[in-house]
Tab-separated table of C-alpha atoms in Angstrom:
chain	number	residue	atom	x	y	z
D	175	UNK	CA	20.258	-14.621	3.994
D	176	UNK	CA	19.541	-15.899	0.370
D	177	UNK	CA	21.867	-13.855	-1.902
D	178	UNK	CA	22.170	-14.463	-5.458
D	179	UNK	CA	24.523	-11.788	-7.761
D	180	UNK	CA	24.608	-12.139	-11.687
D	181	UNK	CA	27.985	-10.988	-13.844
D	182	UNK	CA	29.163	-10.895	-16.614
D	183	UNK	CA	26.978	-9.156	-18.699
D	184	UNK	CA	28.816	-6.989	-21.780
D	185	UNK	CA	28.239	-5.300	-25.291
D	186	UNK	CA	28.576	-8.167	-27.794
D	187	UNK	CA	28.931	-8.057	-31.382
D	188	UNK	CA	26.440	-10.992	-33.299
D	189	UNK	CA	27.880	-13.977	-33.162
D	190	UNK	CA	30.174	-13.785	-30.412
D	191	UNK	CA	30.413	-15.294	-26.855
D	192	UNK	CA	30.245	-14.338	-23.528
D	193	UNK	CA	29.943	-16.340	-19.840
D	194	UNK	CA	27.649	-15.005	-17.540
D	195	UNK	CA	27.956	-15.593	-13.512
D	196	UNK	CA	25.762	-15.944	-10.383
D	197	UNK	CA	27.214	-16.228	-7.264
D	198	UNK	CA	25.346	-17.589	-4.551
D	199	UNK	CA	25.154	-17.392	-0.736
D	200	UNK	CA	23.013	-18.109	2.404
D	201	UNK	CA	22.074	-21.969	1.254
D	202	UNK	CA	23.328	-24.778	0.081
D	203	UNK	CA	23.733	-24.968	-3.616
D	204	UNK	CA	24.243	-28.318	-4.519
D	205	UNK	CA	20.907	-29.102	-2.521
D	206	UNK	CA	18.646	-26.334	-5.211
D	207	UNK	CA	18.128	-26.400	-9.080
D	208	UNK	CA	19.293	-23.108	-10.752
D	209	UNK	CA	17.748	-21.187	-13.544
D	210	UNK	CA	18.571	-18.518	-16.212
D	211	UNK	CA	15.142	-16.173	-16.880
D	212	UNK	CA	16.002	-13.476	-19.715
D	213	UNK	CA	13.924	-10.351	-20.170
D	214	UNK	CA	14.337	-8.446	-23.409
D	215	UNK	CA	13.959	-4.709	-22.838
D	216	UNK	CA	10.669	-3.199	-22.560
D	217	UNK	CA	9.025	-7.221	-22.875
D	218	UNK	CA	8.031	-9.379	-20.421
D	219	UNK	CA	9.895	-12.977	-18.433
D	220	UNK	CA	11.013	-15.241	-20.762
D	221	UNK	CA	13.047	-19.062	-19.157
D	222	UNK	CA	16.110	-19.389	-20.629
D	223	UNK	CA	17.430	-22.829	-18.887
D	224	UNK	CA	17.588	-24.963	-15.846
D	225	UNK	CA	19.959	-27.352	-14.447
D	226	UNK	CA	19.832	-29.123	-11.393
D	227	UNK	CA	21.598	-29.612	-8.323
D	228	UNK	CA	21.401	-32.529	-7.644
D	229	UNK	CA	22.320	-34.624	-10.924
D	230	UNK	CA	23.175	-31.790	-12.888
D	231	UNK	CA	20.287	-32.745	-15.392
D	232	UNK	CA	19.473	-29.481	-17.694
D	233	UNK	CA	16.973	-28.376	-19.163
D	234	UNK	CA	16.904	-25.119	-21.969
D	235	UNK	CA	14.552	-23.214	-23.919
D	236	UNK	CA	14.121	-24.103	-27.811
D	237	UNK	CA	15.808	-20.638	-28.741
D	238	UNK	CA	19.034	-21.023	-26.848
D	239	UNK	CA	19.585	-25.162	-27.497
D	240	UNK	CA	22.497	-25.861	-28.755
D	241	UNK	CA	24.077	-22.035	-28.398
D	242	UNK	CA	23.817	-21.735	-24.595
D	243	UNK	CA	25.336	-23.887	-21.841
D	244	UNK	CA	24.090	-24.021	-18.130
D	245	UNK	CA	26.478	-25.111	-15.564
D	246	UNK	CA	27.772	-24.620	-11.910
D	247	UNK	CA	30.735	-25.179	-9.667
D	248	UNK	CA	29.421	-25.973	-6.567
D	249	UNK	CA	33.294	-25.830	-4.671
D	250	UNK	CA	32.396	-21.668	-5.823
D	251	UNK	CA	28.686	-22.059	-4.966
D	252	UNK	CA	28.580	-20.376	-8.274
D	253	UNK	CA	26.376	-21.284	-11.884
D	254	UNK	CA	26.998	-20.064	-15.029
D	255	UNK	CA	25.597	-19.622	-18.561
D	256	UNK	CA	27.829	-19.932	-21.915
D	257	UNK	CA	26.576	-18.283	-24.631
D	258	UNK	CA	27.920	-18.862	-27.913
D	259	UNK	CA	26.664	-17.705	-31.342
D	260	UNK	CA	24.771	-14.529	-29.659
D	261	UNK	CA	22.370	-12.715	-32.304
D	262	UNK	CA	20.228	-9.789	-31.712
D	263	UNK	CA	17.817	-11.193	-30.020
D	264	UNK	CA	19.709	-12.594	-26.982
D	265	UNK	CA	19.724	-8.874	-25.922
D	266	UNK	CA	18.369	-9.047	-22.628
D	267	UNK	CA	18.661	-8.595	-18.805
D	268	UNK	CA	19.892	-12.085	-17.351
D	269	UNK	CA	18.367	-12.795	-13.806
D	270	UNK	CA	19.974	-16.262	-12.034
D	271	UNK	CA	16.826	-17.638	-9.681
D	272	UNK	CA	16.950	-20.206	-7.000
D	273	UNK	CA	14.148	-23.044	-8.021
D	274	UNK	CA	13.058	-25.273	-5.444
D	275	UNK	CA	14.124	-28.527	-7.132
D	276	UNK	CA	14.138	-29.950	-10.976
D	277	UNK	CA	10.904	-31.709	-10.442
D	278	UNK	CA	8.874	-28.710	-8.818
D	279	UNK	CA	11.499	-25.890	-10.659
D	280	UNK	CA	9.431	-22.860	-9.459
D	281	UNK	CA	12.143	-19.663	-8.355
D	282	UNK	CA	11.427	-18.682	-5.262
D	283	UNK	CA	14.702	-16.328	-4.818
D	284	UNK	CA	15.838	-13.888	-7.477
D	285	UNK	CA	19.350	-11.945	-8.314
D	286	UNK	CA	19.526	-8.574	-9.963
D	287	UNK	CA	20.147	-9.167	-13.402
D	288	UNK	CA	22.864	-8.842	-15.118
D	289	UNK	CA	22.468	-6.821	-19.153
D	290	UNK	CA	23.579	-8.797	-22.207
D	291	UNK	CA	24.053	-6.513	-25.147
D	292	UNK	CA	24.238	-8.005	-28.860
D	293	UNK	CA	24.990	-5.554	-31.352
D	294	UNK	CA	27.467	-3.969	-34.017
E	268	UNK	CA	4.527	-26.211	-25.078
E	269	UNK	CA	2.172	-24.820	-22.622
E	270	UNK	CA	1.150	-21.274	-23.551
E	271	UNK	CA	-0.341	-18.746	-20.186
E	272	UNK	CA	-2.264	-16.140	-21.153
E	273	UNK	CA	-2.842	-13.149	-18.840
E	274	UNK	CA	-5.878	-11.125	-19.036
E	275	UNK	CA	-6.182	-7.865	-18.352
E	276	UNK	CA	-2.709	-6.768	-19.944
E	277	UNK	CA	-2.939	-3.775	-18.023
E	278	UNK	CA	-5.153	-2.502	-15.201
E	279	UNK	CA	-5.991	1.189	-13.682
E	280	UNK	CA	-6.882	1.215	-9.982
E	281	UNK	CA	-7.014	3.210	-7.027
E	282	UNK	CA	-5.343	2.945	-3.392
E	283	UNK	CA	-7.604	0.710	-1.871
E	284	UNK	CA	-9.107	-0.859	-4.164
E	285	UNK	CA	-8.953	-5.059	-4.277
E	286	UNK	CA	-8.227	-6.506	-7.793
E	287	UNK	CA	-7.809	-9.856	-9.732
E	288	UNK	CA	-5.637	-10.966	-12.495
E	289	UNK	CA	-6.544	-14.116	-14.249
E	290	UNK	CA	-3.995	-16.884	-15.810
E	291	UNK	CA	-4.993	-19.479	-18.060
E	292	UNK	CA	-3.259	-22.181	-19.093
E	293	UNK	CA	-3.189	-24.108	-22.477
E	294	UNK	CA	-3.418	-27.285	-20.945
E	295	UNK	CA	-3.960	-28.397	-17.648
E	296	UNK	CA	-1.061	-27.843	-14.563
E	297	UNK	CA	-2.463	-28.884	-11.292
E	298	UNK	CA	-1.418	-26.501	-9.039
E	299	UNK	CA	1.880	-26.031	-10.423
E	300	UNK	CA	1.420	-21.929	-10.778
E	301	UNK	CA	3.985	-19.471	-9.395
E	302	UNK	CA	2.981	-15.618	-9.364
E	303	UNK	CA	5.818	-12.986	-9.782
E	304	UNK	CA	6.013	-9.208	-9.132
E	305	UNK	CA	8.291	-7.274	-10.976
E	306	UNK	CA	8.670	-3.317	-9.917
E	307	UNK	CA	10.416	-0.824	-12.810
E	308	UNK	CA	13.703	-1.640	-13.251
E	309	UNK	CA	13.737	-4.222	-10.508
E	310	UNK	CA	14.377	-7.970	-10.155
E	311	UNK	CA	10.912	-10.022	-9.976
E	312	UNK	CA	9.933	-11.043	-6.359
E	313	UNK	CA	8.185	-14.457	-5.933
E	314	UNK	CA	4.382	-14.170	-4.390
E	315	UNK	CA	3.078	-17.369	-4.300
E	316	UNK	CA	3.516	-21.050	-5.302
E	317	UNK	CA	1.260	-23.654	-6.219
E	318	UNK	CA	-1.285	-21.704	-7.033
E	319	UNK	CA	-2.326	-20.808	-3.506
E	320	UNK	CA	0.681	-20.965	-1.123
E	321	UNK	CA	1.914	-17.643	-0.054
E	322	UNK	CA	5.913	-17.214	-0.436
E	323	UNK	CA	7.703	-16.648	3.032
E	324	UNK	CA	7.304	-12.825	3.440
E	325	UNK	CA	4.942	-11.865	1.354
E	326	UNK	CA	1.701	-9.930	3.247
E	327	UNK	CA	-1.471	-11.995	2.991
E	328	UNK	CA	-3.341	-9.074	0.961
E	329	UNK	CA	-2.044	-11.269	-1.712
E	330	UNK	CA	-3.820	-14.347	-2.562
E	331	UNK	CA	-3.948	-16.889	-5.066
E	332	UNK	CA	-6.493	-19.481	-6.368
E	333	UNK	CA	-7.371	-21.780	-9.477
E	334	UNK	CA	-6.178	-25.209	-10.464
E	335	UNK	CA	-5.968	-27.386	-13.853
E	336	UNK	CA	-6.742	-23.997	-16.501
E	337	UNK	CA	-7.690	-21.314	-14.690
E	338	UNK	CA	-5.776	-19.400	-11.738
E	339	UNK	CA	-6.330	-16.001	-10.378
E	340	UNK	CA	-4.415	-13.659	-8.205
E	341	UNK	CA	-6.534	-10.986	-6.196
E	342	UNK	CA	-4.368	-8.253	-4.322
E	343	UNK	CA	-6.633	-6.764	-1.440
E	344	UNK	CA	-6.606	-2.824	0.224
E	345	UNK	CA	-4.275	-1.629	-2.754
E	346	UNK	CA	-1.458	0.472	-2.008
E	347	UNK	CA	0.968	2.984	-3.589
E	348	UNK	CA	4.180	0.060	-3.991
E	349	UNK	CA	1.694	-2.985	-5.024
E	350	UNK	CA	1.380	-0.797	-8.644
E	351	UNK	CA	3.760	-2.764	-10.403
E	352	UNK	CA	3.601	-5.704	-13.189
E	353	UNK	CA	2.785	-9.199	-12.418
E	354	UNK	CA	3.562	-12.372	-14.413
E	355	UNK	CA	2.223	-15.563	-13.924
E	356	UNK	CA	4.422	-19.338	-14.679
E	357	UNK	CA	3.710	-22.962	-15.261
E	358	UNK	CA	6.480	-25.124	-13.969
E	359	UNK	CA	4.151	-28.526	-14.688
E	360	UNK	CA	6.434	-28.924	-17.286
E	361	UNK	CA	9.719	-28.014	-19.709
E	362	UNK	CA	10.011	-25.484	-21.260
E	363	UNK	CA	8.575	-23.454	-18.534
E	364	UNK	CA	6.518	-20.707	-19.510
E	365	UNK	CA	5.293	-17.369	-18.335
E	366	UNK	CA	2.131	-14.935	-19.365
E	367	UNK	CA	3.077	-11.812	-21.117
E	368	UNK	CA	2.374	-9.867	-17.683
E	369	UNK	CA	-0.566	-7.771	-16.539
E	370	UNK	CA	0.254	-3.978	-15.765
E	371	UNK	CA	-1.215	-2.337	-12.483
E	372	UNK	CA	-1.375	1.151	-12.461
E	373	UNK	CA	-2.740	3.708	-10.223
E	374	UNK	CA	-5.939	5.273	-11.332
């Protein structure tokens, strides 16, 4: 069984950091692309990045280059996201999604979110 | 970027009823359209893929259709847990993008 399980999320103050996790289960990891999908509360699906499995290209979203980082550890079956210089408007539930493959990135399995706070 | 625009935004029906949501894309995609249900408070649960193909699981009173610009999604016999919101994605090409999401509720 596909399992995917998002951590990490916390009450951040503006401009701070914070490493979000998703472990996975019930495939194999290296073999899938991996994607971050925000929602902001009470809006609707927004992609946040994408990195894939099998040459660890990534891909991101113009509002989180160059302050988030994608990555995974595939000996912990596990991908992360490293957000650094978190405003306001990063506030948002964080679901990890399995995505077929970089070329054709579509999710197909989903976690539960995890809730990213970014306030004073 | 690509931009997908749902219509309608929201949507009143009744158990039994069969309605369609449409997608359009700002540019053309193929067939590279993903449909998404998301219940209150829940994770979103893939429908279908490629504009047509039904995900593993999912009950065929769900089906999809369109190609290039223009993609609907037409859920047959309503019933009590299909009232939820539904988002459409391009994944022709980065960034990937979503609609804003079309609300079903029950009439």
């Amino acid at each position: 069984e596909v399992q995917l399980l998002e951590s990490g999320g916390d009450l951040v103050q503006p401009g701070g950091s914070l490493r979000l996790s998703c472990a996975v289960s019930g495939f194999a990891f290296s073999s899938y692309a991996m994607s971050w999908v925000r929602q902001a509360p009470g809006r609707g699906l927004e992609w946040v990045s994408l990195i894939s499995g099998r040459d660890g290209k990534t891909h991101y979203a113009d509002s989180v280059k160059g302050r988030f980082t994608i990555s995974t550890d595939n000996s912990k079956n596990t991908l992360y996201l490293q957000m650094h210089s978190l405003r306001a408007e990063d506030t948002a539930i964080y679901y990890c999604a399995r995505c077929y493959s970089s070329a054709t990135p579509r999710p197909d399995y989903w976690g539960q979110g995890t809730l990213v706070t970014v306030s004073s | 970027d690509i931009q997908m625009t749902q219509s309608p935004s929201s949507l009143s029906a009744s158990v039994g009823d069969r309605v369609t949501i449409t997608c359009r894309a700002s540019q053309g995609i193929g067939n590279f359209l993903a449909w998404f249900q998301q219940k209150s408070g829940k994770a979103p649960k893939s429908l279908i893929y490629a504009a047509s193909s039904l995900q593993s699981g999912v009950p065929s009173k769900f089906s999809g259709s369109g190609s290039g610009t223009d993609f609907t999604l037409t859920i047959s016999s309503l019933q009590p847990e299909d009232f939820a919101t539904y988002y459409c994605q391009q994944y022709h090409s980065f960034p990937l993008t979503f609609g804003q999401g079309t609300r079903l509720e029950i009439k």
